[in-house]
């Protein structure tokens, strides 16, 4: 009995221990589950300033910045393409104008070769007829004299007279063209007025026959009012018709006066042509030209067709190499006198004369067409010296459409140093240098000038040129305080050149 009781107590104790152990296991599982839930919630909700989220935000900001830079680059590219199209259009227009000028010059030279000036200027200067054409204020010289200096003095006066007559002829020709336009406009107005007069006459005839074709009115008062309106409208139409007729008479009188003035002006133009041809050739003008001058050009379309037969401005320009004009600018005349024989290049070319005479002076590539390499260097040297010491305002150098060679840049730099030039403006458009060394030497020379404005547009400097320019600016002692404007438009600098 006692043994059974002891066994039962032992089983009860084991059962209590097992229940207690199971209870502890359940509590541990529950705590582990709670801990896992807390950990999962912490992982799911990272704090806002965690490194991962910050990295994502930085990448998004950089992406937006790159998008902005891409849009700005596209806009710059669009503007550059637009400017390039404009430049190509301007170049096409200039090429067309140059082609037209060359064609006109060829026509003038062909006319000279055909016999307009077959005797030649040099052989005819001493003829008695040419001497007889001299005016009182010009130096006369003997027909038998062979002294070249006397010939040059007399011929200078004749060339001035030819230039004056040519300018007067051009002005008269423009006036003649305007008068012809006015005459055509007047004739058109006369035709319109005559058409209006015919229309008014037709309306008046129609209104006069209208009362007979209408049915009689029922009341006498209505008939009286209709007759009154009819008479009033007829009087108004008659008044308008008379005014139109009066205007037609005035327009025809004005057109007749224009026709008379046009004939007189045509006669003057052809007389001036006759004198110019005689002065240039030293012979009497052709009989056809003198007959046309005496008859006033023949009038009408025949005169217009004949105007192209002797092209005046190109005719005179084609003789520029043999027919120098006197210089009107006293300062430029003194400068060219000091230059000696080299000044003949400037005096014989109207284009070069214009480049020196304009204020400020400006030299472009077209003015150097036909010059040899030696003459080109001489002209560049004279132009640089004139800009440095003689022009007014001084210190403004302007070059355009020149392809500068090594010799050109050496001559420009040497002249600037010789003249101790102090330039304030330098504008060089479409003037690429033929070599890197030529561009660098020119930019180094500019670095020694107290420039206020520097414009180097369309010169294809590139990164190398930008580096040379940066070096010149760094070495310059005056640019930091003097330079106010810098333009480097369309030079193909790129990112590397911009960094320079």
Short mmCIF file of C-alpha atoms in Angstrom, two decimals:
data_model
loop_
_atom_site.label_atom_id
_atom_site.label_comp_id
_atom_site.label_asym_id
_atom_site.label_seq_id
_atom_site.Cartn_x
_atom_site.Cartn_y
_atom_site.Cartn_z
CA UNK A 1 0.00 0.00 0.00
CA UNK A 2 2.73 2.39 0.91
CA UNK A 3 4.52 1.49 -2.30
CA UNK A 4 1.53 2.46 -4.43
CA UNK A 5 1.17 5.78 -2.65
CA UNK A 6 4.84 6.56 -3.26
CA UNK A 7 4.47 5.62 -6.93
CA UNK A 8 1.44 7.88 -7.32
CA UNK A 9 3.29 10.80 -5.76
CA UNK A 10 6.23 10.26 -8.08
CA UNK A 11 3.94 10.24 -11.12
CA UNK A 12 2.21 13.40 -9.90
CA UNK A 13 5.53 15.17 -9.51
CA UNK A 14 6.61 14.11 -13.01
CA UNK A 15 3.33 15.32 -14.43
CA UNK A 16 3.73 18.67 -12.65
CA UNK A 17 7.28 19.03 -13.97
CA UNK A 18 6.17 18.19 -17.50
CA UNK A 19 3.35 20.73 -17.34
CA UNK A 20 5.72 23.36 -16.04
CA UNK A 21 8.26 22.66 -18.80
CA UNK A 22 5.55 22.86 -21.48
CA UNK A 23 4.37 26.15 -20.04
CA UNK A 24 7.90 27.54 -20.19
CA UNK A 25 8.27 26.44 -23.83
CA UNK A 26 5.04 28.15 -24.79
CA UNK A 27 6.17 31.36 -23.11
CA UNK A 28 9.51 31.25 -24.95
CA UNK A 29 7.83 30.73 -28.33
CA UNK A 30 5.51 33.60 -27.71
CA UNK A 31 8.39 35.91 -26.81
CA UNK A 32 10.37 34.85 -29.89
CA UNK A 33 7.38 35.57 -32.11
CA UNK A 34 7.01 39.05 -30.64
CA UNK A 35 10.69 39.77 -31.16
CA UNK A 36 10.48 38.67 -34.81
CA UNK A 37 7.51 40.94 -35.39
CA UNK A 38 9.36 43.88 -33.87
CA UNK A 39 12.43 43.22 -36.03
CA UNK A 40 10.34 42.97 -39.18
CA UNK A 41 8.58 46.25 -38.44
CA UNK A 42 11.91 47.95 -37.85
CA UNK A 43 13.32 46.70 -41.17
CA UNK A 44 10.18 47.67 -43.12
CA UNK A 45 10.22 51.27 -41.91
CA UNK A 46 13.77 52.62 -42.30
CA UNK A 47 14.35 56.10 -41.00
CA UNK A 48 14.11 58.88 -43.65
CA UNK A 49 17.81 59.78 -43.46
CA UNK A 50 19.13 56.32 -44.08
CA UNK A 51 22.12 56.04 -46.53
CA UNK A 52 20.16 54.15 -49.17
CA UNK A 53 17.39 56.72 -49.44
CA UNK A 54 19.91 59.55 -49.43
CA UNK A 55 21.80 57.90 -52.31
CA UNK A 56 18.60 57.58 -54.33
CA UNK A 57 17.77 61.24 -53.77
CA UNK A 58 21.26 62.30 -54.88
CA UNK A 59 21.00 60.25 -58.07
CA UNK A 60 17.61 61.75 -58.89
CA UNK A 61 18.99 65.29 -58.39
CA UNK A 62 21.93 64.53 -60.67
CA UNK A 63 19.57 63.11 -63.28
CA UNK A 64 17.48 66.29 -63.21
CA UNK A 65 20.65 68.41 -63.53
CA UNK A 66 21.82 66.36 -66.53
CA UNK A 67 18.42 66.78 -68.17
CA UNK A 68 18.69 70.56 -67.76
CA UNK A 69 22.18 70.61 -69.25
CA UNK A 70 21.01 68.50 -72.18
CA UNK A 71 18.12 70.90 -72.89
CA UNK A 72 20.46 73.91 -72.74
CA UNK A 73 22.93 72.19 -75.08
CA UNK A 74 20.15 71.44 -77.54
CA UNK A 75 19.08 75.08 -77.46
CA UNK A 76 22.65 76.26 -78.13
CA UNK A 77 22.93 73.79 -80.98
CA UNK A 78 19.70 75.12 -82.51
CA UNK A 79 20.94 78.71 -82.30
CA UNK A 80 24.28 77.73 -83.83
CA UNK A 81 22.56 76.00 -86.75
CA UNK A 82 20.37 79.06 -87.27
CA UNK A 83 23.41 81.35 -87.33
CA UNK A 84 25.15 79.00 -89.73
CA UNK A 85 22.20 79.11 -92.11
CA UNK A 86 22.17 82.91 -91.94
CA UNK A 87 25.91 83.00 -92.64
CA UNK A 88 25.55 80.68 -95.62
CA UNK A 89 22.77 82.89 -96.98
CA UNK A 90 24.92 86.00 -96.65
CA UNK A 91 27.86 84.26 -98.32
CA UNK A 92 25.61 83.19 -101.21
CA UNK A 93 24.38 86.77 -101.63
CA UNK A 94 27.94 88.09 -101.59
CA UNK A 95 29.08 85.48 -104.13
CA UNK A 96 26.20 86.44 -106.43
CA UNK A 97 27.11 90.13 -106.14
CA UNK A 98 30.77 89.37 -106.85
CA UNK A 99 29.82 87.28 -109.87
CA UNK A 100 27.70 90.14 -111.19
CA UNK A 101 30.54 92.62 -110.68
CA UNK A 102 33.00 90.30 -112.44
CA UNK A 103 30.61 89.93 -115.37
CA UNK A 104 30.27 93.71 -115.64
CA UNK A 105 34.04 94.11 -115.47
CA UNK A 106 34.49 91.52 -118.24
CA UNK A 107 32.03 93.42 -120.44
CA UNK A 108 33.94 96.66 -119.85
CA UNK A 109 37.27 95.05 -120.64
CA UNK A 110 35.82 93.51 -123.79
CA UNK A 111 34.59 96.95 -124.87
CA UNK A 112 38.07 98.39 -124.32
CA UNK A 113 39.64 95.54 -126.26
CA UNK A 114 37.14 96.04 -129.10
CA UNK A 115 38.44 99.52 -129.76
CA UNK A 116 36.80 101.99 -127.39
CA UNK A 117 40.27 102.83 -126.12
CA UNK A 118 42.30 101.04 -128.80
CA UNK A 119 44.90 103.78 -129.03
CA UNK A 120 45.80 103.35 -125.36
CA UNK A 121 46.13 105.97 -122.69
CA UNK A 122 49.91 106.14 -122.57
CA UNK A 123 50.40 106.75 -126.28
CA UNK A 124 47.70 109.42 -126.55
CA UNK A 125 48.50 111.65 -123.61
CA UNK A 126 50.73 113.87 -125.72
CA UNK A 127 48.39 114.30 -128.69
CA UNK A 128 47.23 117.82 -129.60
CA UNK A 129 43.58 116.81 -129.27
CA UNK A 130 44.10 115.61 -125.70
CA UNK A 131 45.92 118.83 -124.80
CA UNK A 132 43.04 120.86 -126.26
CA UNK A 133 40.68 119.13 -123.80
CA UNK A 134 42.58 120.44 -120.80
CA UNK A 135 40.68 122.94 -118.65
CA UNK A 136 42.15 126.25 -117.51
CA UNK A 137 42.75 125.08 -113.96
CA UNK A 138 44.81 122.05 -115.07
CA UNK A 139 48.48 121.97 -115.91
CA UNK A 140 49.11 122.01 -119.67
CA UNK A 141 52.02 120.24 -121.23
CA UNK A 142 53.57 120.18 -124.69
CA UNK A 143 52.62 117.53 -127.23
CA UNK A 144 56.24 116.97 -128.08
CA UNK A 145 57.41 116.84 -124.48
CA UNK A 146 58.51 113.42 -123.32
CA UNK A 147 58.92 114.36 -119.66
CA UNK A 148 56.94 111.84 -117.67
CA UNK A 149 56.51 114.08 -114.64
CA UNK A 150 54.71 116.74 -116.67
CA UNK A 151 52.49 114.09 -118.21
CA UNK A 152 51.55 112.73 -114.82
CA UNK A 153 50.57 116.16 -113.54
CA UNK A 154 48.37 116.93 -116.53
CA UNK A 155 46.89 113.48 -116.54
CA UNK A 156 45.99 113.74 -112.87
CA UNK A 157 43.78 116.74 -113.70
CA UNK A 158 42.16 114.87 -116.59
CA UNK A 159 41.50 111.85 -114.36
CA UNK A 160 39.86 114.09 -111.79
CA UNK A 161 37.63 115.52 -114.53
CA UNK A 162 36.75 111.99 -115.70
CA UNK A 163 35.89 111.00 -112.13
CA UNK A 164 33.71 114.07 -111.72
CA UNK A 165 31.93 113.46 -115.02
CA UNK A 166 31.44 109.80 -114.16
CA UNK A 167 29.85 110.61 -110.78
CA UNK A 168 27.65 113.26 -112.43
CA UNK A 169 26.66 110.76 -115.13
CA UNK A 170 25.69 108.17 -112.53
CA UNK A 171 23.58 110.72 -110.67
CA UNK A 172 21.93 111.80 -113.94
CA UNK A 173 21.26 108.18 -114.83
CA UNK A 174 19.56 107.57 -111.48
CA UNK A 175 17.50 110.73 -111.97
CA UNK A 176 16.59 109.58 -115.48
CA UNK A 177 15.43 106.19 -114.18
CA UNK A 178 13.28 107.93 -111.56
CA UNK A 179 11.76 110.23 -114.19
CA UNK A 180 10.94 107.25 -116.40
CA UNK A 181 9.26 105.54 -113.46
CA UNK A 182 7.24 108.69 -112.78
CA UNK A 183 6.27 108.87 -116.44
CA UNK A 184 5.07 105.26 -116.43
CA UNK A 185 3.06 105.93 -113.26
CA UNK A 186 1.51 109.05 -114.81
CA UNK A 187 0.52 107.12 -117.94
CA UNK A 188 -1.05 104.41 -115.80
CA UNK A 189 -3.08 107.01 -113.88
CA UNK A 190 -4.27 108.58 -117.17
CA UNK A 191 -5.49 105.18 -118.37
CA UNK A 192 -7.34 104.60 -115.10
CA UNK A 193 -8.97 108.02 -115.26
CA UNK A 194 -10.08 107.44 -118.85
CA UNK A 195 -11.63 104.13 -117.84
CA UNK A 196 -13.47 105.85 -115.00
CA UNK A 197 -14.68 108.55 -117.38
CA UNK A 198 -16.04 105.96 -119.80
CA UNK A 199 -17.78 104.16 -116.96
CA UNK A 200 -19.35 107.42 -115.74
CA UNK A 201 -20.53 108.30 -119.23
CA UNK A 202 -22.15 104.87 -119.56
CA UNK A 203 -23.88 105.29 -116.19
CA UNK A 204 -25.08 108.75 -117.16
CA UNK A 205 -26.55 107.49 -120.44
CA UNK A 206 -28.25 104.65 -118.62
CA UNK A 207 -29.76 106.90 -115.98
CA UNK A 208 -31.03 109.38 -118.60
CA UNK A 209 -32.99 106.64 -120.37
CA UNK A 210 -34.38 105.10 -117.18
CA UNK A 211 -37.54 107.38 -116.68
CA UNK A 212 -38.96 106.61 -120.15
CA UNK A 213 -38.88 102.87 -119.50
CA UNK A 214 -40.55 102.95 -116.09
CA UNK A 215 -44.28 102.84 -115.48
CA UNK A 216 -46.00 106.12 -114.52
CA UNK A 217 -46.54 106.68 -110.83
CA UNK A 218 -49.96 106.84 -109.32
CA UNK A 219 -49.57 110.28 -107.81
CA UNK A 220 -48.19 113.49 -109.26
CA UNK A 221 -46.19 114.10 -106.12
CA UNK A 222 -44.27 110.86 -106.59
CA UNK A 223 -43.53 111.78 -110.20
CA UNK A 224 -42.14 115.16 -109.12
CA UNK A 225 -39.90 113.57 -106.47
CA UNK A 226 -38.57 111.03 -108.97
CA UNK A 227 -37.83 113.75 -111.51
CA UNK A 228 -36.04 115.78 -108.80
CA UNK A 229 -33.89 112.78 -107.76
CA UNK A 230 -33.10 112.00 -111.38
CA UNK A 231 -32.02 115.55 -112.12
CA UNK A 232 -29.89 115.69 -108.94
CA UNK A 233 -28.11 112.42 -109.76
CA UNK A 234 -27.55 113.58 -113.32
CA UNK A 235 -26.00 116.83 -112.12
CA UNK A 236 -23.74 114.91 -109.67
CA UNK A 237 -22.64 112.55 -112.45
CA UNK A 238 -21.92 115.48 -114.76
CA UNK A 239 -19.85 117.14 -112.03
CA UNK A 240 -17.83 113.98 -111.42
CA UNK A 241 -17.37 113.51 -115.15
CA UNK A 242 -16.05 117.04 -115.56
CA UNK A 243 -13.66 116.59 -112.63
CA UNK A 244 -12.34 113.36 -114.12
CA UNK A 245 -11.87 115.05 -117.50
CA UNK A 246 -9.99 117.89 -115.83
CA UNK A 247 -7.72 115.42 -114.02
CA UNK A 248 -7.04 113.62 -117.30
CA UNK A 249 -6.02 116.90 -118.93
CA UNK A 250 -3.68 117.75 -116.02
CA UNK A 251 -2.13 114.26 -115.99
CA UNK A 252 -1.52 114.37 -119.74
CA UNK A 253 0.10 117.80 -119.43
CA UNK A 254 2.31 116.52 -116.61
CA UNK A 255 3.23 113.43 -118.67
CA UNK A 256 4.14 115.64 -121.64
CA UNK A 257 6.41 117.74 -119.41
CA UNK A 258 8.04 114.57 -118.08
CA UNK A 259 8.63 113.33 -121.61
CA UNK A 260 10.34 116.60 -122.54
CA UNK A 261 12.49 116.61 -119.39
CA UNK A 262 13.39 112.98 -119.96
CA UNK A 263 14.61 113.74 -123.47
CA UNK A 264 16.72 116.65 -122.19
CA UNK A 265 18.24 114.49 -119.45
CA UNK A 266 18.95 111.68 -121.90
CA UNK A 267 20.81 114.16 -124.09
CA UNK A 268 22.90 115.25 -121.10
CA UNK A 269 23.73 111.65 -120.18
CA UNK A 270 24.88 110.79 -123.69
CA UNK A 271 26.89 114.01 -123.94
CA UNK A 272 28.70 113.10 -120.71
CA UNK A 273 29.37 109.64 -122.09
CA UNK A 274 30.82 111.17 -125.23
CA UNK A 275 33.16 113.42 -123.25
CA UNK A 276 34.29 110.55 -120.99
CA UNK A 277 35.08 108.29 -123.94
CA UNK A 278 37.01 111.09 -125.66
CA UNK A 279 38.97 111.90 -122.50
CA UNK A 280 39.85 108.28 -121.84
CA UNK A 281 40.81 107.42 -125.40
CA UNK A 282 42.34 110.72 -126.52
CA UNK A 283 40.28 110.44 -129.74
CA UNK A 284 36.93 111.63 -130.95
CA UNK A 285 34.08 109.44 -129.84
CA UNK A 286 32.46 107.12 -132.40
CA UNK A 287 29.99 108.77 -134.76
CA UNK A 288 27.09 106.71 -133.43
CA UNK A 289 27.76 107.91 -129.88
CA UNK A 290 28.04 111.56 -130.93
CA UNK A 291 24.83 111.27 -132.99
CA UNK A 292 22.99 109.78 -130.03
CA UNK A 293 24.28 112.54 -127.75
CA UNK A 294 23.04 115.23 -130.15
CA UNK A 295 19.63 113.55 -130.56
CA UNK A 296 19.08 113.00 -126.88
CA UNK A 297 19.53 109.25 -126.88
CA UNK A 298 16.82 108.50 -129.42
CA UNK A 299 14.21 108.21 -126.63
CA UNK A 300 12.07 105.31 -125.53
CA UNK A 301 13.06 101.70 -125.41
CA UNK A 302 15.90 102.10 -127.93
CA UNK A 303 17.70 104.38 -125.50
CA UNK A 304 17.14 101.94 -122.69
CA UNK A 305 18.54 99.11 -124.77
CA UNK A 306 21.62 101.10 -125.72
CA UNK A 307 22.45 102.01 -122.13
CA UNK A 308 24.16 98.68 -121.60
CA UNK A 309 26.44 99.25 -124.59
CA UNK A 310 28.92 101.41 -122.65
CA UNK A 311 28.86 100.39 -118.96
CA UNK A 312 30.03 103.49 -117.15
CA UNK A 313 31.07 102.57 -113.59
CA UNK A 314 32.77 99.31 -114.55
CA UNK A 315 34.32 100.99 -117.60
CA UNK A 316 36.02 103.50 -115.33
CA UNK A 317 36.88 100.91 -112.68
CA UNK A 318 38.51 98.62 -115.23
CA UNK A 319 40.96 101.41 -116.08
CA UNK A 320 41.85 101.97 -112.43
CA UNK A 321 45.30 100.44 -112.80
CA UNK A 322 46.21 103.04 -115.43
CA UNK A 323 44.13 106.00 -114.33
CA UNK A 324 44.79 106.98 -110.68
CA UNK A 325 42.52 109.58 -109.12
CA UNK A 326 43.79 112.37 -106.87
CA UNK A 327 43.36 111.76 -103.16
CA UNK A 328 40.93 114.14 -101.47
CA UNK A 329 41.89 113.30 -97.85
CA UNK A 330 44.82 115.55 -96.93
CA UNK A 331 46.06 113.27 -94.13
CA UNK A 332 45.90 110.21 -96.36
CA UNK A 333 47.57 112.12 -99.21
CA UNK A 334 50.45 113.09 -96.92
CA UNK A 335 50.72 109.51 -95.66
CA UNK A 336 50.85 108.09 -99.19
CA UNK A 337 53.37 110.73 -100.28
CA UNK A 338 55.60 109.61 -97.43
CA UNK A 339 55.13 105.97 -98.48
CA UNK A 340 56.77 106.65 -101.86
CA UNK A 341 56.40 104.21 -104.74
CA UNK A 342 54.42 101.74 -102.64
CA UNK A 343 51.52 104.20 -102.52
CA UNK A 344 50.88 103.56 -106.22
CA UNK A 345 49.19 100.27 -105.29
CA UNK A 346 46.61 102.21 -103.26
CA UNK A 347 46.12 105.06 -105.70
CA UNK A 348 45.56 102.79 -108.69
CA UNK A 349 42.86 100.68 -107.01
CA UNK A 350 39.50 102.30 -106.14
CA UNK A 351 38.70 99.42 -103.77
CA UNK A 352 41.92 99.89 -101.80
CA UNK A 353 41.42 103.66 -101.81
CA UNK A 354 38.00 103.17 -100.26
CA UNK A 355 39.44 100.83 -97.62
CA UNK A 356 41.89 103.54 -96.56
CA UNK A 357 39.46 106.45 -96.80
CA UNK A 358 36.57 104.96 -94.82
CA UNK A 359 36.36 105.87 -91.12
CA UNK A 360 37.54 103.74 -89.41
CA UNK A 361 39.62 102.01 -92.11
CA UNK A 362 38.49 98.50 -93.04
CA UNK A 363 40.33 96.05 -95.29
CA UNK A 364 38.54 93.02 -96.73
CA UNK A 365 39.73 90.16 -98.88
CA UNK A 366 37.97 91.33 -102.05
CA UNK A 367 40.09 94.50 -102.16
CA UNK A 368 43.25 92.37 -102.48
CA UNK A 369 42.04 90.32 -105.44
CA UNK A 370 44.54 90.41 -108.27
CA UNK A 371 47.46 91.41 -106.01
CA UNK A 372 50.60 89.33 -106.03
CA UNK A 373 52.06 87.97 -102.77
CA UNK A 374 54.54 90.86 -102.57
CA UNK A 375 51.88 93.48 -103.29
CA UNK A 376 49.59 91.88 -100.71
CA UNK A 377 52.23 92.14 -97.99
CA UNK A 378 52.92 95.77 -98.99
CA UNK A 379 49.24 96.69 -98.76
CA UNK A 380 48.88 95.01 -95.35
CA UNK A 381 51.93 96.89 -94.08
CA UNK A 382 50.63 100.25 -95.35
CA UNK A 383 47.16 99.59 -93.96
CA UNK A 384 48.53 98.65 -90.52
CA UNK A 385 50.73 101.74 -90.46
CA UNK A 386 47.81 103.96 -91.52
CA UNK A 387 45.63 102.54 -88.73
CA UNK A 388 48.44 102.95 -86.20
CA UNK A 389 49.55 106.51 -86.94
CA UNK A 390 47.45 108.23 -89.58
CA UNK A 391 43.77 107.34 -89.42
CA UNK A 392 41.15 109.29 -87.54
CA UNK A 393 39.96 107.98 -85.14
CA UNK A 394 43.27 106.21 -84.57
CA UNK A 395 43.67 102.77 -83.10
CA UNK A 396 40.77 100.88 -84.75
CA UNK A 397 41.92 97.90 -86.85
CA UNK A 398 39.25 96.12 -88.91
CA UNK A 399 39.97 93.14 -91.16
CA UNK A 400 37.47 90.80 -92.82
CA UNK A 401 37.45 87.82 -95.18
CA UNK A 402 41.25 87.45 -95.24
CA UNK A 403 43.17 84.20 -95.04
CA UNK A 404 46.29 85.31 -93.20
CA UNK A 405 49.54 83.61 -94.20
CA UNK A 406 52.74 83.46 -92.19
CA UNK A 407 54.18 86.38 -94.18
CA UNK A 408 51.02 88.44 -93.59
CA UNK A 409 51.11 88.05 -89.81
CA UNK A 410 54.86 88.70 -89.68
CA UNK A 411 54.40 91.94 -91.63
CA UNK A 412 51.46 93.10 -89.46
CA UNK A 413 53.31 92.37 -86.21
CA UNK A 414 56.50 94.03 -87.47
CA UNK A 415 54.61 97.15 -88.57
CA UNK A 416 52.83 97.42 -85.24
CA UNK A 417 56.15 97.22 -83.41
CA UNK A 418 57.86 99.70 -85.75
CA UNK A 419 55.08 102.27 -85.40
CA UNK A 420 54.82 101.80 -81.62
CA UNK A 421 51.09 101.30 -82.17
CA UNK A 422 48.61 101.56 -79.33
CA UNK A 423 45.40 100.11 -80.69
CA UNK A 424 42.12 100.28 -78.80
CA UNK A 425 39.96 98.17 -81.12
CA UNK A 426 40.72 95.06 -83.13
CA UNK A 427 37.99 93.46 -85.23
CA UNK A 428 38.92 90.47 -87.36
CA UNK A 429 35.98 88.63 -88.97
CA UNK A 430 36.40 85.49 -91.06
CA UNK A 431 40.21 85.77 -91.07
CA UNK A 432 41.58 82.30 -90.26
CA UNK A 433 45.35 81.96 -90.03
CA UNK A 434 47.05 79.46 -92.30
CA UNK A 435 49.13 78.00 -89.47
CA UNK A 436 49.12 77.72 -85.69
CA UNK A 437 52.35 79.70 -85.39
CA UNK A 438 50.90 82.56 -87.44
CA UNK A 439 47.83 82.75 -85.21
CA UNK A 440 49.92 82.55 -82.03
CA UNK A 441 52.33 85.32 -83.10
CA UNK A 442 49.45 87.63 -83.99
CA UNK A 443 47.67 86.99 -80.69
CA UNK A 444 50.90 87.58 -78.76
CA UNK A 445 51.25 90.93 -80.52
CA UNK A 446 47.67 91.84 -79.60
CA UNK A 447 48.46 91.09 -75.99
CA UNK A 448 50.80 94.09 -75.95
CA UNK A 449 48.07 96.48 -77.15
CA UNK A 450 45.78 98.41 -74.74
CA UNK A 451 42.65 97.03 -76.38
CA UNK A 452 39.18 98.01 -75.26
CA UNK A 453 37.35 95.85 -77.82
CA UNK A 454 38.50 92.55 -79.30
CA UNK A 455 36.30 90.73 -81.80
CA UNK A 456 37.53 87.51 -83.42
CA UNK A 457 34.40 86.08 -85.02
CA UNK A 458 34.33 83.12 -87.44
CA UNK A 459 38.11 82.70 -87.40
CA UNK A 460 38.23 78.95 -86.62
CA UNK A 461 40.55 79.46 -83.66
CA UNK A 462 39.73 76.10 -82.14
CA UNK A 463 41.14 74.91 -78.80
CA UNK A 464 44.70 75.71 -79.93
CA UNK A 465 43.80 79.29 -80.77
CA UNK A 466 41.91 79.63 -77.50
CA UNK A 467 45.03 78.44 -75.68
CA UNK A 468 47.14 81.05 -77.53
CA UNK A 469 44.60 83.75 -76.70
CA UNK A 470 44.57 82.74 -73.03
CA UNK A 471 48.36 82.87 -72.98
CA UNK A 472 48.33 86.32 -74.57
CA UNK A 473 45.76 87.53 -72.03
CA UNK A 474 47.81 86.13 -69.15
CA UNK A 475 50.97 87.84 -70.44
CA UNK A 476 49.21 91.14 -71.18
CA UNK A 477 49.88 93.98 -68.77
CA UNK A 478 46.92 96.10 -69.90
CA UNK A 479 44.00 93.84 -70.77
CA UNK A 480 43.02 93.37 -67.16
CA UNK A 481 42.22 97.09 -66.87
CA UNK A 482 41.47 98.08 -70.49
CA UNK A 483 39.54 95.22 -72.15
CA UNK A 484 35.79 95.90 -72.05
CA UNK A 485 34.41 93.68 -74.82
CA UNK A 486 35.51 90.27 -76.07
CA UNK A 487 33.70 88.38 -78.85
CA UNK A 488 34.69 84.88 -79.99
CA UNK A 489 31.59 83.95 -81.96
CA UNK A 490 31.64 80.79 -84.10
CA UNK A 491 35.25 79.74 -83.59
CA UNK A 492 34.80 76.02 -82.96
CA UNK A 493 36.20 76.28 -79.44
CA UNK A 494 34.25 73.37 -77.95
CA UNK A 495 34.43 72.41 -74.29
CA UNK A 496 38.24 72.31 -74.31
CA UNK A 497 38.52 75.79 -75.80
CA UNK A 498 35.98 77.17 -73.34
CA UNK A 499 37.94 75.72 -70.45
CA UNK A 500 41.05 77.46 -71.81
#
